[in-house]
Coordinates of C-alpha atoms and ligand atoms in Angstrom, one line a residue:
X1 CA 21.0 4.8 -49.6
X2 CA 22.1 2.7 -46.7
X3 CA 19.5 -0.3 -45.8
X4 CA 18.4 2.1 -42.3
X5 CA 16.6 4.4 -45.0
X6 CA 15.5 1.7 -47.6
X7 CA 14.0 -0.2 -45.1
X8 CA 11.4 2.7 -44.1
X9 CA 10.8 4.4 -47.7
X10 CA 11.2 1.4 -50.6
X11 CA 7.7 0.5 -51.8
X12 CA 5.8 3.4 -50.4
X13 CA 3.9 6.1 -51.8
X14 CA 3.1 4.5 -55.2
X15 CA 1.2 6.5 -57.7
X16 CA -2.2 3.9 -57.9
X17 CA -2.1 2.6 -61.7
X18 CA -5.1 3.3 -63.7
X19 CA -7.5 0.3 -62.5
X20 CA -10.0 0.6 -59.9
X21 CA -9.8 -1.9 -56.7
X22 CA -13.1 -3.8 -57.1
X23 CA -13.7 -3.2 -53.5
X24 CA -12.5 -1.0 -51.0
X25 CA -8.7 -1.8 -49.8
X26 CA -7.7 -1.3 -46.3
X27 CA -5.8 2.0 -46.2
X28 CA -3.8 1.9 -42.7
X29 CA -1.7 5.2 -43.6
X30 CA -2.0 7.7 -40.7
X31 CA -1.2 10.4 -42.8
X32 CA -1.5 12.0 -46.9
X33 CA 1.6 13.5 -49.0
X34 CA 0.7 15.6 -52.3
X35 CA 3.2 16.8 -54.8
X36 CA 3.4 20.2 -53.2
X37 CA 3.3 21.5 -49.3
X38 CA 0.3 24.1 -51.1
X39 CA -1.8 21.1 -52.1
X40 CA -1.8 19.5 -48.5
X41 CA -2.1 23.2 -46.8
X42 CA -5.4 23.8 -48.6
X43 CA -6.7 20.3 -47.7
X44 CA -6.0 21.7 -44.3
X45 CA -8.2 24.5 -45.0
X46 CA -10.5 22.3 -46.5
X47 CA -10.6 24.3 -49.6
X48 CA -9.8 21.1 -51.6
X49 CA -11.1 17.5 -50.7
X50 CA -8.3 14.9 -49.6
X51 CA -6.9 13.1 -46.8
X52 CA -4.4 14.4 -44.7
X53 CA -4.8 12.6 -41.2
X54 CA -6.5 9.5 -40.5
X55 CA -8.2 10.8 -37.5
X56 CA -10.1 13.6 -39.8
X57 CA -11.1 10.8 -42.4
X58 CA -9.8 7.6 -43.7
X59 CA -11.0 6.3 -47.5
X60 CA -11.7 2.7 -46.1
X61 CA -14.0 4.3 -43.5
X62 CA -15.4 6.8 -45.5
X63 CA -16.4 3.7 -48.2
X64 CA -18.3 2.5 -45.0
X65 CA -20.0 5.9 -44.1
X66 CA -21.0 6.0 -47.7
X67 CA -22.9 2.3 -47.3
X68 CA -23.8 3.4 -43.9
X69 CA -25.6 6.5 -45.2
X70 CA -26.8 4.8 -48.5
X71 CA -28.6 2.1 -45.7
X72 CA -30.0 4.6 -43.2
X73 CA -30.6 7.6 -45.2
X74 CA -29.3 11.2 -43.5
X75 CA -26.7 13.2 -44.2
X76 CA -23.8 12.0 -42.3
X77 CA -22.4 8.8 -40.8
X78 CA -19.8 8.7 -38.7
X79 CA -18.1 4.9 -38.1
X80 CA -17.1 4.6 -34.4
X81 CA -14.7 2.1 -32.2
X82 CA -18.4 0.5 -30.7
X83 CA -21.4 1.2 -30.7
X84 CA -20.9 2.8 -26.8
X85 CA -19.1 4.7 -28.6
X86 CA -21.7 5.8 -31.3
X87 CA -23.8 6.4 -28.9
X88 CA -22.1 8.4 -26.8
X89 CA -21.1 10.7 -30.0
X90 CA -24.7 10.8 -30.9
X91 CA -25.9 12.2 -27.2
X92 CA -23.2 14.7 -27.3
X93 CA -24.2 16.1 -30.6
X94 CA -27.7 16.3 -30.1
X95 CA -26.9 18.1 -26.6
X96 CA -24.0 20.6 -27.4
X97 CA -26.3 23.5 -28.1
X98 CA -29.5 22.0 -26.6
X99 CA -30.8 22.2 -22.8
X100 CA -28.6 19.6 -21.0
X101 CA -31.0 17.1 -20.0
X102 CA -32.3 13.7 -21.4
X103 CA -35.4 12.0 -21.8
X104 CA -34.9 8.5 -22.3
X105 CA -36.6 5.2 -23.2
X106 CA -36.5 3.2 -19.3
X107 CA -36.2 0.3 -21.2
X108 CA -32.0 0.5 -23.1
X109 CA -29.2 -1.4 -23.8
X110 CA -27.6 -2.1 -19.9
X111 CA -24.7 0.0 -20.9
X112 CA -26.9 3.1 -22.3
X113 CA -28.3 3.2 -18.8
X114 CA -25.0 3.0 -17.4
X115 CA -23.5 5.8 -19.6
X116 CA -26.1 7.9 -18.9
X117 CA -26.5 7.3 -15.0
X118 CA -22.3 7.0 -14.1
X119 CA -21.0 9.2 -17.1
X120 CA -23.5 12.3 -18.1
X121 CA -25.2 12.7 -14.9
X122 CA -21.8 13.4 -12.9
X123 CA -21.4 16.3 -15.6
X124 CA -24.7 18.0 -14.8
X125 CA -26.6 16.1 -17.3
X126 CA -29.9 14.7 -15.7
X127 CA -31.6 11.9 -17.0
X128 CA -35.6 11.5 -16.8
X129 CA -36.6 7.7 -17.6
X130 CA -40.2 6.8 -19.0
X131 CA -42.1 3.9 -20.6
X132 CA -41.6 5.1 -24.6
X133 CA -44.5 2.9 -25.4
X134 CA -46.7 5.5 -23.1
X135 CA -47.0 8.3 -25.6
X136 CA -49.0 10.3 -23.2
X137 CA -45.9 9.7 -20.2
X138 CA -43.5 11.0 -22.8
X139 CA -45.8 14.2 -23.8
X140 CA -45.7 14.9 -20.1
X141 CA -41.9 14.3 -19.5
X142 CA -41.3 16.1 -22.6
X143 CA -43.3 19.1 -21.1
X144 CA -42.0 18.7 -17.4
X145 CA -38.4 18.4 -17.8
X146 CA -37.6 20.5 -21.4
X147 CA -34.9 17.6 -22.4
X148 CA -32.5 18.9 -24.9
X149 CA -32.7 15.2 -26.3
X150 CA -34.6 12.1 -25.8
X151 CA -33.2 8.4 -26.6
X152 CA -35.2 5.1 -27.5
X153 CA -34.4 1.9 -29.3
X154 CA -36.4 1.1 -32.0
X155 CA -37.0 -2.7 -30.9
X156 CA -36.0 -2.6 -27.0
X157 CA -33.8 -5.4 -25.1
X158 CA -35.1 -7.9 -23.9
X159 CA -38.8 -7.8 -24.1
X160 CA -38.9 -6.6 -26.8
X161 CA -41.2 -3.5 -27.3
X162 CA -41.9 -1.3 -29.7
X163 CA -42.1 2.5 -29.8
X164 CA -44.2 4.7 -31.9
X165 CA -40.5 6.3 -33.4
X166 CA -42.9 8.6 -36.0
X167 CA -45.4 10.2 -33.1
X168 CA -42.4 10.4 -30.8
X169 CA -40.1 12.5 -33.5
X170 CA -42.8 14.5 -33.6
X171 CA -43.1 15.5 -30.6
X172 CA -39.3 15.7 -30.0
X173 CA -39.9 18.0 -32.7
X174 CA -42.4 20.3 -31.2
X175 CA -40.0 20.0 -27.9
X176 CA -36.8 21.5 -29.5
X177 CA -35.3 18.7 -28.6
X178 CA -33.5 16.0 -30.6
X179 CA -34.5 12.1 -31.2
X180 CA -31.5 9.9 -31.0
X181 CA -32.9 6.0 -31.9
X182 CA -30.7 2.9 -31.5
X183 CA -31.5 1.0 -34.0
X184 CA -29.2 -2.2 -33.6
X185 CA -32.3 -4.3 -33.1
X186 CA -34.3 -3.4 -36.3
X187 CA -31.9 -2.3 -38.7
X188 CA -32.3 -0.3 -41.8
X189 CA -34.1 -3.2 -43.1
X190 CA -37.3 -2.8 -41.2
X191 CA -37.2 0.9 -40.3
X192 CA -34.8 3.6 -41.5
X193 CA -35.6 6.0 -38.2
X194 CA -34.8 9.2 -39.6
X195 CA -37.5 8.9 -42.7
X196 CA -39.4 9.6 -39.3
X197 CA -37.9 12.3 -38.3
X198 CA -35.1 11.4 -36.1
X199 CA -32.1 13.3 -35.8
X200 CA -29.6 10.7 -35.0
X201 CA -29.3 7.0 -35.7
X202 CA -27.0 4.9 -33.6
X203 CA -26.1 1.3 -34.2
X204 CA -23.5 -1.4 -32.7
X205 CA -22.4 -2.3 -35.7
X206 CA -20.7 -5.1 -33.7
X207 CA -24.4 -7.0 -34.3
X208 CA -26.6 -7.6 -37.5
X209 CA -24.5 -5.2 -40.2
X210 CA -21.0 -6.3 -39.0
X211 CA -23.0 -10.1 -38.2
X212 CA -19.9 -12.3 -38.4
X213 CA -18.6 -11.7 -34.7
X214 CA -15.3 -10.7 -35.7
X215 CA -15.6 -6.7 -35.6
X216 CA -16.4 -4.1 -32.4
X217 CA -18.0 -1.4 -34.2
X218 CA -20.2 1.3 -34.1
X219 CA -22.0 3.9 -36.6
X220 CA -24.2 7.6 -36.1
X221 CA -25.8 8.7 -38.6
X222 CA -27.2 12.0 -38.4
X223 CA -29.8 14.6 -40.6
X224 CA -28.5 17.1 -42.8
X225 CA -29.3 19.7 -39.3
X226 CA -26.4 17.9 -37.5
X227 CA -24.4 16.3 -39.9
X228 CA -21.3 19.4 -40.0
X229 CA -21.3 19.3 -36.0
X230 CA -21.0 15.4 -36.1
X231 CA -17.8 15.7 -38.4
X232 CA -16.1 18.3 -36.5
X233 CA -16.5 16.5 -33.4
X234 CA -15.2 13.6 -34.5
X235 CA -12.7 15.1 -36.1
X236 CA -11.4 16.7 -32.6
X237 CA -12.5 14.1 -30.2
X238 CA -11.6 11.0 -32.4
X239 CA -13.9 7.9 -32.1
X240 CA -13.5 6.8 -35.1
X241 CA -13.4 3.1 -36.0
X242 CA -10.3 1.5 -37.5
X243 CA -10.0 0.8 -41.3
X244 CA -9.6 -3.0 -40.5
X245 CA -12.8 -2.6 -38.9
X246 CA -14.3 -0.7 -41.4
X247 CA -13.2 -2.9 -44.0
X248 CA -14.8 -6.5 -42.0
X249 CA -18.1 -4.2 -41.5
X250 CA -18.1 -3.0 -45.3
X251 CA -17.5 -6.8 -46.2
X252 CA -20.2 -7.5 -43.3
X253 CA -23.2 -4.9 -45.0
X254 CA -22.8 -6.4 -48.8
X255 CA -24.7 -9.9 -47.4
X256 CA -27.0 -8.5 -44.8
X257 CA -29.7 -8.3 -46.3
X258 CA -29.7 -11.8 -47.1
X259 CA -28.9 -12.7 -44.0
X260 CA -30.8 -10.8 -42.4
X261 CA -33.7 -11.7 -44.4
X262 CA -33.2 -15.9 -43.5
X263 CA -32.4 -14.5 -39.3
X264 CA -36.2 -13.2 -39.9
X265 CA -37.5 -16.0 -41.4
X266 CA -36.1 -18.5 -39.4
X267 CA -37.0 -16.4 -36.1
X268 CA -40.8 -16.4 -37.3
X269 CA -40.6 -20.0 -37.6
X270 CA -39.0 -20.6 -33.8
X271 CA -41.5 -18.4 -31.8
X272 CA -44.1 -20.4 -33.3
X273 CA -42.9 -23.2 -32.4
X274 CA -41.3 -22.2 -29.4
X275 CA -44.9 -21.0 -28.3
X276 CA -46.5 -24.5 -28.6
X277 CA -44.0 -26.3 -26.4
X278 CA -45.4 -27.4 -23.2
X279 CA -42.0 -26.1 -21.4
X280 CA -42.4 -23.0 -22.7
X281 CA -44.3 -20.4 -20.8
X282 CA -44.1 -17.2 -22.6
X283 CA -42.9 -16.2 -26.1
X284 CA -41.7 -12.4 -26.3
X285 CA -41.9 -11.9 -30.4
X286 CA -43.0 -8.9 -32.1
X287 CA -45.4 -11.2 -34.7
X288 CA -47.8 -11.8 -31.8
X289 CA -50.8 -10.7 -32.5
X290 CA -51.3 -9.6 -28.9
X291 CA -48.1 -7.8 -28.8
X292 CA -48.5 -4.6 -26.9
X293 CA -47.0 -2.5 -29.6
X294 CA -49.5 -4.6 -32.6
X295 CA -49.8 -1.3 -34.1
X296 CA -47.2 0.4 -34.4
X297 CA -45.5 -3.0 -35.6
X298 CA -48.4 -3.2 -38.1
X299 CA -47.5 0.8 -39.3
X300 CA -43.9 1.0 -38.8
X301 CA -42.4 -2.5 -40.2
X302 CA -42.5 -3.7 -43.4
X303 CA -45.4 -7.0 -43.4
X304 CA -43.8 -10.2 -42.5
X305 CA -40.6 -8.8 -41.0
X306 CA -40.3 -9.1 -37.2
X307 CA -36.8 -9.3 -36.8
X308 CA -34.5 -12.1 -35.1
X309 CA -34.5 -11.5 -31.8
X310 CA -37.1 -13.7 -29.2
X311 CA -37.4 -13.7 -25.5
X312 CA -39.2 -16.5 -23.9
X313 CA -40.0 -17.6 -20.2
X314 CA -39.1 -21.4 -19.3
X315 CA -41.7 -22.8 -17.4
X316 CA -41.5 -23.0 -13.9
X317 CA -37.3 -22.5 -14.3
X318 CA -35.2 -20.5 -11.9
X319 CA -31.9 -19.4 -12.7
X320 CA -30.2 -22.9 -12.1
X321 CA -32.6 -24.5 -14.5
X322 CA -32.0 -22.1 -16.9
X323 CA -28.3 -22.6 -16.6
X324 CA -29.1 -26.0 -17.4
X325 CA -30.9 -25.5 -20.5
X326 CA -28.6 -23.1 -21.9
X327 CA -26.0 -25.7 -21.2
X328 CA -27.3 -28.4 -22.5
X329 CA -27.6 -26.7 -25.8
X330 CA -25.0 -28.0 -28.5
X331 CA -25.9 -25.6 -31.2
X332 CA -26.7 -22.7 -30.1
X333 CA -24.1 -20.3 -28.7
X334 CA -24.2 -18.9 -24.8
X335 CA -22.7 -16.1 -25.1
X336 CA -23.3 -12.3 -24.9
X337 CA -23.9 -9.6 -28.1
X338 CA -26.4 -10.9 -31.4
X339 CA -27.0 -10.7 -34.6
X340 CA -24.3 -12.7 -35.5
X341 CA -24.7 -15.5 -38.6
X342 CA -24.4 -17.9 -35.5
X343 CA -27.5 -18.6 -33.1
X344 CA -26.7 -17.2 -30.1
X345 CA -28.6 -17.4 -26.2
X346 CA -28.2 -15.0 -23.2
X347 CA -29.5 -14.7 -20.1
X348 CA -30.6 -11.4 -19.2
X349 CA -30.5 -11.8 -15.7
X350 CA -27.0 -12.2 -16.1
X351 CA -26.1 -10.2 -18.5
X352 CA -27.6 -6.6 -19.4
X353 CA -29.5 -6.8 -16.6
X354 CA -27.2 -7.9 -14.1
X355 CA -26.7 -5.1 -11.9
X356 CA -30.2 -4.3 -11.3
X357 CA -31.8 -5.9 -8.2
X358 CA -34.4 -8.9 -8.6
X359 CA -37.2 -6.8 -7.5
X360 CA -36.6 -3.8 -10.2
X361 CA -35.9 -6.6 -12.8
X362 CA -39.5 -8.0 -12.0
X363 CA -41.2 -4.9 -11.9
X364 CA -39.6 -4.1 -15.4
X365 CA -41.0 -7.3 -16.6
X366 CA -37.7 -9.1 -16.4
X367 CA -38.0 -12.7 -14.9
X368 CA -35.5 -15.0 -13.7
X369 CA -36.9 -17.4 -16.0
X370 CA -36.3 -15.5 -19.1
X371 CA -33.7 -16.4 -21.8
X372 CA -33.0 -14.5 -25.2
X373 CA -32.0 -15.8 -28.3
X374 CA -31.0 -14.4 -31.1
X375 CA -32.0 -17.0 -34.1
X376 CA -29.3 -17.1 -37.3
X377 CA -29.1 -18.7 -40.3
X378 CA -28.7 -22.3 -39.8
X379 CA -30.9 -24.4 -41.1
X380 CA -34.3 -23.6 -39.2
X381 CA -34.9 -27.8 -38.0
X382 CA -31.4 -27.8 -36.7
X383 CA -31.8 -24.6 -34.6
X384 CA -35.2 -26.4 -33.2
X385 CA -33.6 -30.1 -32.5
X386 CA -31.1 -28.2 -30.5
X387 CA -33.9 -26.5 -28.3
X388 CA -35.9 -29.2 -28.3
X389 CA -33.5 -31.2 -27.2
X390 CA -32.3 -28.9 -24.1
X391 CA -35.8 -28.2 -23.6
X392 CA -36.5 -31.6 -22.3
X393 CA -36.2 -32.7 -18.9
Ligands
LIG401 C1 -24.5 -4.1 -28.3 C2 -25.4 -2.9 -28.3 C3 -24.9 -1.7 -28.0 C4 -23.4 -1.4 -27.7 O1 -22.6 -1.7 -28.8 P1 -21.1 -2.2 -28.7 O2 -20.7 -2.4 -30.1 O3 -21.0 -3.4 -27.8 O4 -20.3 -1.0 -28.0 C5 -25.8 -0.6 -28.0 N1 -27.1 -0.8 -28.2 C6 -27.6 -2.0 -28.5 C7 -29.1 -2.1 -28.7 C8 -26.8 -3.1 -28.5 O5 -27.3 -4.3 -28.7

């Protein structure tokens, strides 16, 4: 063989010895051989398991649907290029043999708004916004508009509310329609949505489970209802999430818990003492006791767990004062996304809620004097010096 051919062939295709990788290698083949064409025709025909294309399944990212599912519950996941993408793949599914129309949560992830407004209603597929903390406003949207599907995040961006995700599958439920829940925010930690009844689960895995900033990914997970139509759309429309991806995310999951566990913790500690600062003159945290959602947070998440996200006002700050805080801080990051292992601060008004005019923002509760942080797992005194300390005048 002349060096042309060695070049592409030597090395390849090894029969795997005996041992078991401890954990999952990244397979970057695009396509399977077997021993015999017959073998690889009835994978084809999926009348025996196996790979054939990497667009149809992948082992590295079916190792991470398999943590994915083992995490969420459900009957499918599907790992995606983003969570955009997730989400877009969970709207379609619920909608391809549904009424195409959308109930959905006013308050979303900027971009969720966006897809909705700029990509599915130019293809016929109306969206009807409402409060989903106004279970009576949903009933009626439910009954006025017949949505084939209605969306919500579990813990919404960046005021962070609440919705009643049991009480709303059920009525979803009683609608015919399907419940898709973001649950990015939350994570399978403090609430595995479809226990409740959801149909789909959607995260950016990009955030908490991924949580080392390194990876753009997302994940659906779907009931056992929708989990065959989930896999043979992906299988034809191809989001799927790269196994380098897969393997970072996979990598990401084994610790966080833990971290996930210390974000909480540490998160607690800050909106406590975040509240008691004389700069400071609101503190959006779910542990409030005169959150709006009390409630449901006392029903729906386990005791003690609030999550790591908080959203506070800074007294008497515009948007140039706030720009000054955020860049006086050594510490914590200003930049966009969360979850990450790093603390990290945003400015809303900036950011997810950039293209909506000042007015809206303030009726929606969104002031130009709110910042949002999203606490990690340095030590808790060091995250506090370094707020305290751009905090001051
Ligand atoms: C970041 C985020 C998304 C989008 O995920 P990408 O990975 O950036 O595509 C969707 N929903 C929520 C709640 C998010 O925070």
């Amino acid at each position: 063989m002349k060096i042309q051919t060695k070049a592409v062939h030597a090395g390849d295709r090894k029969r795997h010895c005996k041992a078991i990788p401890v954990t999952t290698p990244i397979y970057t083949a695009s396509s399977y051989v077997y021993e015999d064409v017959a073998t690889l025709d009835k994978v084809f025909g999926r009348e025996v398991e196996g790979d054939s294309y990497s667009r149809y399944e992948n082992p590295t990212n079916r190792a991470l649907e398999e943590q994915l599912l083992a995490l969420e519950g459900g009957a499918a996941a599907l790992a995606t290029a983003s969570g955009m993408s997730a989400m877009q793949f969970a709207l379609l599914g619920a909608l391809l043999d549904r009424r195409k129309r959308v109930v959905s949560a006013s308050a979303l992830y900027g971009a969720t708004i966006r897809m909705l407004q700029s990509l599915f209603e130019p293809m016929g597929i109306e969206t009807t916004w409402v409060d989903i903390c106004d279970l009576p406003a949903v009933e009626k949207a439910l009954a006025e508009k017949k949505p084939g599907c209605v969306v919500m995040e579990t813990i919404s961006n960046p005021l962070l509310r609440v919705g009643a995700v049991d009480r709303i599958a059920e009525m979803t439920k009683a609608a015919g329609a399907a419940l898709v829940v973001d649950n990015t925010f939350a994570t399978p930690v403090m609430i595995r949505p479809l226990e409740f009844g959801a149909n789909f689960v959607v995260h950016s895995v990009t955030k908490y489970l991924a949580g080392h900033g390194d990876v753009l990914g997302g994940a659906v997970i779907a009931d056992a209802e929708h989990s065959e139509q989930l896999r043979a759309m992906s299988r034809t429309a191809g989001p799927v999430l790269g196994p380098f991806e897969s393997y970072l995310t996979m990598r990401g999951i084994k610790t966080f818990p833990l971290r996930f566990e210390r974000q909480c913790a540490n998160a607690r500690r800050i909106a406590e003492w975040l509240a008691a600062q004389p700069g400071v003159a609101k503190v959006y945290f779910p542990a409030d006791p005169g959150h709006p959602d009390a409630g449901v947070i006392a029903r729906l998440f386990p005791q003690g767990v609030y999550g790591a996200m908080i959203s506070f006002e800074i007294k008497g700050a515009g948007k140039e004062q706030v720009f000054a805080f955020m860049d006086k801080l050594q510490l914590v990051v200003r930049a966009t996304s969360l979850g990450d292992v790093h603390s990290m601060v945003l400015y809303p008004a900036m950011s997810s809620h950039r293209d909506i005019s000042p007015k809206q923002r303030e009726r929606v509760g969104i002031r130009d004097n709110l910042v949002r942080l999203s606490v990690g797992i340095e030590d808790t005194e060091d995250i506090i010096a370094d707020l305290a300390a751009a905090l001051e005048k």
